[in-house]
Amino acid sequence: ISGSMIHPIIEVTERTIMQTNEESQSKITELRAAGIQFSIDDFGMGHNSLAMLQEELFDEIKVDGSLTAQIVQNKRSREIASKIINLSKNLNYRVVAEFVETKEQLDMLHEMGCDIYQGYYYSPPLPLGRLVEYLEQWNKNLHEKTGPG
């Protein structure tokens, strides 16, 4: 589970959701009505990815990191990632890119219309205490750049 600024988000892998039955879908719908959002993790590499978009059970699509990792060097990966982002945006999903490690990847994903980026470009995984320090420093740097108020 990760958190957004507005609502908690439960990440569900594509493989897990493919095994979802009607009872599970009903629970997801119930939780969404209570304000919990759902994200499809590792989207784009499973064989039923597109079929899942018809269910409208999710709020967010996470582009599989194997595509993100290759978008600079591999034209085909870049084209697939771009199409996934465009389709997801057209269906009103937020789009998250995983495994963003370089400025070049970030720039390409930004140009494609991706909403959120995760990966070592910003920070490796951190224990809670280090995360708090990181966020405090980030907030301090932000205020220094933008000024008071």
PDB file of C-alpha atoms in Angstrom, residues 3-138:
ATOM      1  CA  GLY A   3      -0.260   6.776  -0.071  1.00  0.00           C
ATOM      2  CA  SER A   4      -1.105   9.698  -2.239  1.00  0.00           C
ATOM      3  CA  MET A   5      -1.797  13.214  -1.064  1.00  0.00           C
ATOM      4  CA  ILE A   6      -5.531  12.587  -1.233  1.00  0.00           C
ATOM      5  CA  HIS A   7      -6.339   8.885  -0.807  1.00  0.00           C
ATOM      6  CA  PRO A   8      -4.600   5.657   0.123  1.00  0.00           C
ATOM      7  CA  ILE A   9      -3.724   3.513  -2.888  1.00  0.00           C
ATOM      8  CA  ILE A  10      -3.603  -0.275  -2.919  1.00  0.00           C
ATOM      9  CA  GLU A  11      -1.309  -1.651  -5.606  1.00  0.00           C
ATOM     10  CA  VAL A  12      -2.441  -4.917  -7.170  1.00  0.00           C
ATOM     11  CA  THR A  13      -0.254  -6.789  -9.619  1.00  0.00           C
ATOM     12  CA  GLU A  14      -1.677  -7.621 -12.993  1.00  0.00           C
ATOM     13  CA  ARG A  15      -1.210 -11.338 -12.305  1.00  0.00           C
ATOM     14  CA  THR A  16      -3.238 -11.079  -9.079  1.00  0.00           C
ATOM     15  CA  ILE A  17      -6.095  -9.185 -10.670  1.00  0.00           C
ATOM     16  CA  MET A  18      -6.322 -11.720 -13.495  1.00  0.00           C
ATOM     17  CA  GLN A  19      -7.217 -14.304 -10.819  1.00  0.00           C
ATOM     18  CA  THR A  20      -9.898 -12.048  -9.322  1.00  0.00           C
ATOM     19  CA  ASN A  21     -13.404 -13.462  -9.122  1.00  0.00           C
ATOM     20  CA  GLU A  22     -16.742 -11.652  -8.845  1.00  0.00           C
ATOM     21  CA  GLU A  23     -16.573 -11.580  -5.041  1.00  0.00           C
ATOM     22  CA  SER A  24     -13.139  -9.918  -5.148  1.00  0.00           C
ATOM     23  CA  GLN A  25     -14.333  -7.412  -7.734  1.00  0.00           C
ATOM     24  CA  SER A  26     -17.272  -6.583  -5.472  1.00  0.00           C
ATOM     25  CA  LYS A  27     -14.872  -5.946  -2.554  1.00  0.00           C
ATOM     26  CA  ILE A  28     -12.704  -3.690  -4.732  1.00  0.00           C
ATOM     27  CA  THR A  29     -15.805  -1.744  -5.776  1.00  0.00           C
ATOM     28  CA  GLU A  30     -16.858  -1.430  -2.120  1.00  0.00           C
ATOM     29  CA  LEU A  31     -13.405  -0.193  -1.067  1.00  0.00           C
ATOM     30  CA  ARG A  32     -13.310   2.308  -3.937  1.00  0.00           C
ATOM     31  CA  ALA A  33     -16.671   3.668  -2.797  1.00  0.00           C
ATOM     32  CA  ALA A  34     -15.053   4.197   0.631  1.00  0.00           C
ATOM     33  CA  GLY A  35     -12.331   6.351  -0.951  1.00  0.00           C
ATOM     34  CA  ILE A  36      -9.544   3.807  -1.382  1.00  0.00           C
ATOM     35  CA  GLN A  37      -7.915   3.878  -4.797  1.00  0.00           C
ATOM     36  CA  PHE A  38      -6.404   0.944  -6.678  1.00  0.00           C
ATOM     37  CA  SER A  39      -3.372   0.803  -8.910  1.00  0.00           C
ATOM     38  CA  ILE A  40      -2.507  -1.902 -11.450  1.00  0.00           C
ATOM     39  CA  ASP A  41       1.171  -2.630 -10.861  1.00  0.00           C
ATOM     40  CA  ASP A  42       3.489  -3.970 -13.604  1.00  0.00           C
ATOM     41  CA  PHE A  43       1.002  -3.074 -16.327  1.00  0.00           C
ATOM     42  CA  GLY A  44       1.912  -3.828 -19.904  1.00  0.00           C
ATOM     43  CA  MET A  45       3.609  -7.189 -19.729  1.00  0.00           C
ATOM     44  CA  GLY A  46       0.710  -9.538 -19.067  1.00  0.00           C
ATOM     45  CA  HIS A  47      -1.401 -11.088 -21.794  1.00  0.00           C
ATOM     46  CA  ASN A  48      -4.724  -9.633 -20.597  1.00  0.00           C
ATOM     47  CA  SER A  49      -3.668  -6.076 -19.774  1.00  0.00           C
ATOM     48  CA  LEU A  50      -6.146  -4.392 -22.083  1.00  0.00           C
ATOM     49  CA  ALA A  51      -9.106  -6.471 -20.902  1.00  0.00           C
ATOM     50  CA  MET A  52      -8.526  -5.240 -17.352  1.00  0.00           C
ATOM     51  CA  LEU A  53      -9.066  -1.632 -18.404  1.00  0.00           C
ATOM     52  CA  GLN A  54     -12.711  -2.377 -19.204  1.00  0.00           C
ATOM     53  CA  GLU A  55     -13.513  -3.218 -15.575  1.00  0.00           C
ATOM     54  CA  GLU A  56     -13.069   0.352 -14.276  1.00  0.00           C
ATOM     55  CA  LEU A  57     -11.827  -1.026 -10.953  1.00  0.00           C
ATOM     56  CA  PHE A  58      -8.644   1.024 -10.946  1.00  0.00           C
ATOM     57  CA  ASP A  59      -7.557   4.629 -10.641  1.00  0.00           C
ATOM     58  CA  GLU A  60      -3.937   4.321 -11.633  1.00  0.00           C
ATOM     59  CA  ILE A  61      -1.794   2.356 -14.066  1.00  0.00           C
ATOM     60  CA  LYS A  62       1.852   1.605 -13.263  1.00  0.00           C
ATOM     61  CA  VAL A  63       3.853   1.049 -16.440  1.00  0.00           C
ATOM     62  CA  ASP A  64       5.994  -2.061 -16.046  1.00  0.00           C
ATOM     63  CA  GLY A  65       9.558  -1.181 -15.117  1.00  0.00           C
ATOM     64  CA  SER A  66      11.029  -3.405 -17.821  1.00  0.00           C
ATOM     65  CA  LEU A  67       9.576  -0.999 -20.400  1.00  0.00           C
ATOM     66  CA  THR A  68      10.731   2.101 -18.535  1.00  0.00           C
ATOM     67  CA  ALA A  69      14.234   0.693 -18.161  1.00  0.00           C
ATOM     68  CA  GLN A  70      14.547   0.309 -21.940  1.00  0.00           C
ATOM     69  CA  ILE A  71      12.834   3.424 -23.334  1.00  0.00           C
ATOM     70  CA  VAL A  72      16.059   5.307 -24.043  1.00  0.00           C
ATOM     71  CA  GLN A  73      17.878   2.477 -25.834  1.00  0.00           C
ATOM     72  CA  ASN A  74      15.015   0.496 -27.349  1.00  0.00           C
ATOM     73  CA  LYS A  75      12.663   2.149 -29.817  1.00  0.00           C
ATOM     74  CA  ARG A  76      10.100  -0.646 -29.503  1.00  0.00           C
ATOM     75  CA  SER A  77       9.947  -0.327 -25.692  1.00  0.00           C
ATOM     76  CA  ARG A  78       9.593   3.447 -26.102  1.00  0.00           C
ATOM     77  CA  GLU A  79       6.685   2.988 -28.544  1.00  0.00           C
ATOM     78  CA  ILE A  80       4.922   0.471 -26.280  1.00  0.00           C
ATOM     79  CA  ALA A  81       5.331   2.684 -23.204  1.00  0.00           C
ATOM     80  CA  SER A  82       4.043   5.687 -25.143  1.00  0.00           C
ATOM     81  CA  LYS A  83       0.962   3.781 -26.330  1.00  0.00           C
ATOM     82  CA  ILE A  84       0.222   2.490 -22.820  1.00  0.00           C
ATOM     83  CA  ILE A  85       0.496   6.023 -21.416  1.00  0.00           C
ATOM     84  CA  ASN A  86      -1.709   7.503 -24.155  1.00  0.00           C
ATOM     85  CA  LEU A  87      -4.354   4.805 -23.797  1.00  0.00           C
ATOM     86  CA  SER A  88      -4.354   5.077 -20.008  1.00  0.00           C
ATOM     87  CA  LYS A  89      -4.653   8.880 -20.121  1.00  0.00           C
ATOM     88  CA  ASN A  90      -7.486   8.665 -22.664  1.00  0.00           C
ATOM     89  CA  LEU A  91      -9.315   6.367 -20.240  1.00  0.00           C
ATOM     90  CA  ASN A  92      -8.730   8.847 -17.382  1.00  0.00           C
ATOM     91  CA  TYR A  93      -6.190   6.812 -15.417  1.00  0.00           C
ATOM     92  CA  ARG A  94      -3.230   8.376 -13.610  1.00  0.00           C
ATOM     93  CA  VAL A  95      -0.021   6.910 -14.995  1.00  0.00           C
ATOM     94  CA  VAL A  96       3.018   5.976 -12.912  1.00  0.00           C
ATOM     95  CA  ALA A  97       6.348   4.955 -14.435  1.00  0.00           C
ATOM     96  CA  GLU A  98       8.481   2.553 -12.424  1.00  0.00           C
ATOM     97  CA  PHE A  99      12.287   2.164 -12.505  1.00  0.00           C
ATOM     98  CA  VAL A 100      13.063   5.735 -13.571  1.00  0.00           C
ATOM     99  CA  GLU A 101      16.824   5.965 -13.113  1.00  0.00           C
ATOM    100  CA  THR A 102      18.049   8.653 -15.527  1.00  0.00           C
ATOM    101  CA  LYS A 103      17.211  12.188 -16.602  1.00  0.00           C
ATOM    102  CA  GLU A 104      16.752  10.904 -20.171  1.00  0.00           C
ATOM    103  CA  GLN A 105      14.080   8.444 -19.046  1.00  0.00           C
ATOM    104  CA  LEU A 106      12.368  11.128 -16.980  1.00  0.00           C
ATOM    105  CA  ASP A 107      12.352  13.571 -19.905  1.00  0.00           C
ATOM    106  CA  MET A 108      10.917  10.983 -22.322  1.00  0.00           C
ATOM    107  CA  LEU A 109       8.224   9.892 -19.883  1.00  0.00           C
ATOM    108  CA  HIS A 110       7.311  13.499 -19.133  1.00  0.00           C
ATOM    109  CA  GLU A 111       7.016  14.179 -22.859  1.00  0.00           C
ATOM    110  CA  MET A 112       4.768  11.108 -23.197  1.00  0.00           C
ATOM    111  CA  GLY A 113       2.407  12.540 -20.553  1.00  0.00           C
ATOM    112  CA  CYS A 114       3.255  10.326 -17.584  1.00  0.00           C
ATOM    113  CA  ASP A 115       1.941  11.725 -14.273  1.00  0.00           C
ATOM    114  CA  ILE A 116       4.146  10.186 -11.573  1.00  0.00           C
ATOM    115  CA  TYR A 117       7.679   8.754 -11.555  1.00  0.00           C
ATOM    116  CA  GLN A 118       9.246   6.208  -9.219  1.00  0.00           C
ATOM    117  CA  GLY A 119      12.827   5.063  -9.123  1.00  0.00           C
ATOM    118  CA  TYR A 120      16.438   5.637  -8.244  1.00  0.00           C
ATOM    119  CA  TYR A 121      16.554   8.900 -10.201  1.00  0.00           C
ATOM    120  CA  TYR A 122      14.880  10.451  -7.176  1.00  0.00           C
ATOM    121  CA  SER A 123      15.908   8.071  -4.417  1.00  0.00           C
ATOM    122  CA  PRO A 124      16.598   4.428  -3.624  1.00  0.00           C
ATOM    123  CA  PRO A 125      14.189   2.727  -1.203  1.00  0.00           C
ATOM    124  CA  LEU A 126      14.685   4.249   2.251  1.00  0.00           C
ATOM    125  CA  PRO A 127      13.928   3.114   5.790  1.00  0.00           C
ATOM    126  CA  LEU A 128      11.290   5.286   7.477  1.00  0.00           C
ATOM    127  CA  GLY A 129      13.738   7.465   9.437  1.00  0.00           C
ATOM    128  CA  ARG A 130      15.787   8.264   6.333  1.00  0.00           C
ATOM    129  CA  LEU A 131      12.592   8.897   4.349  1.00  0.00           C
ATOM    130  CA  VAL A 132      11.479  11.518   6.869  1.00  0.00           C
ATOM    131  CA  GLU A 133      14.907  13.219   6.613  1.00  0.00           C
ATOM    132  CA  TYR A 134      14.760  13.065   2.815  1.00  0.00           C
ATOM    133  CA  LEU A 135      11.287  14.629   2.694  1.00  0.00           C
ATOM    134  CA  GLU A 136      12.258  17.353   5.169  1.00  0.00           C
ATOM    135  CA  GLN A 137      15.284  18.243   3.029  1.00  0.00           C
ATOM    136  CA  TRP A 138      13.185  18.140  -0.144  1.00  0.00           C
TER     137      TRP A 138
END
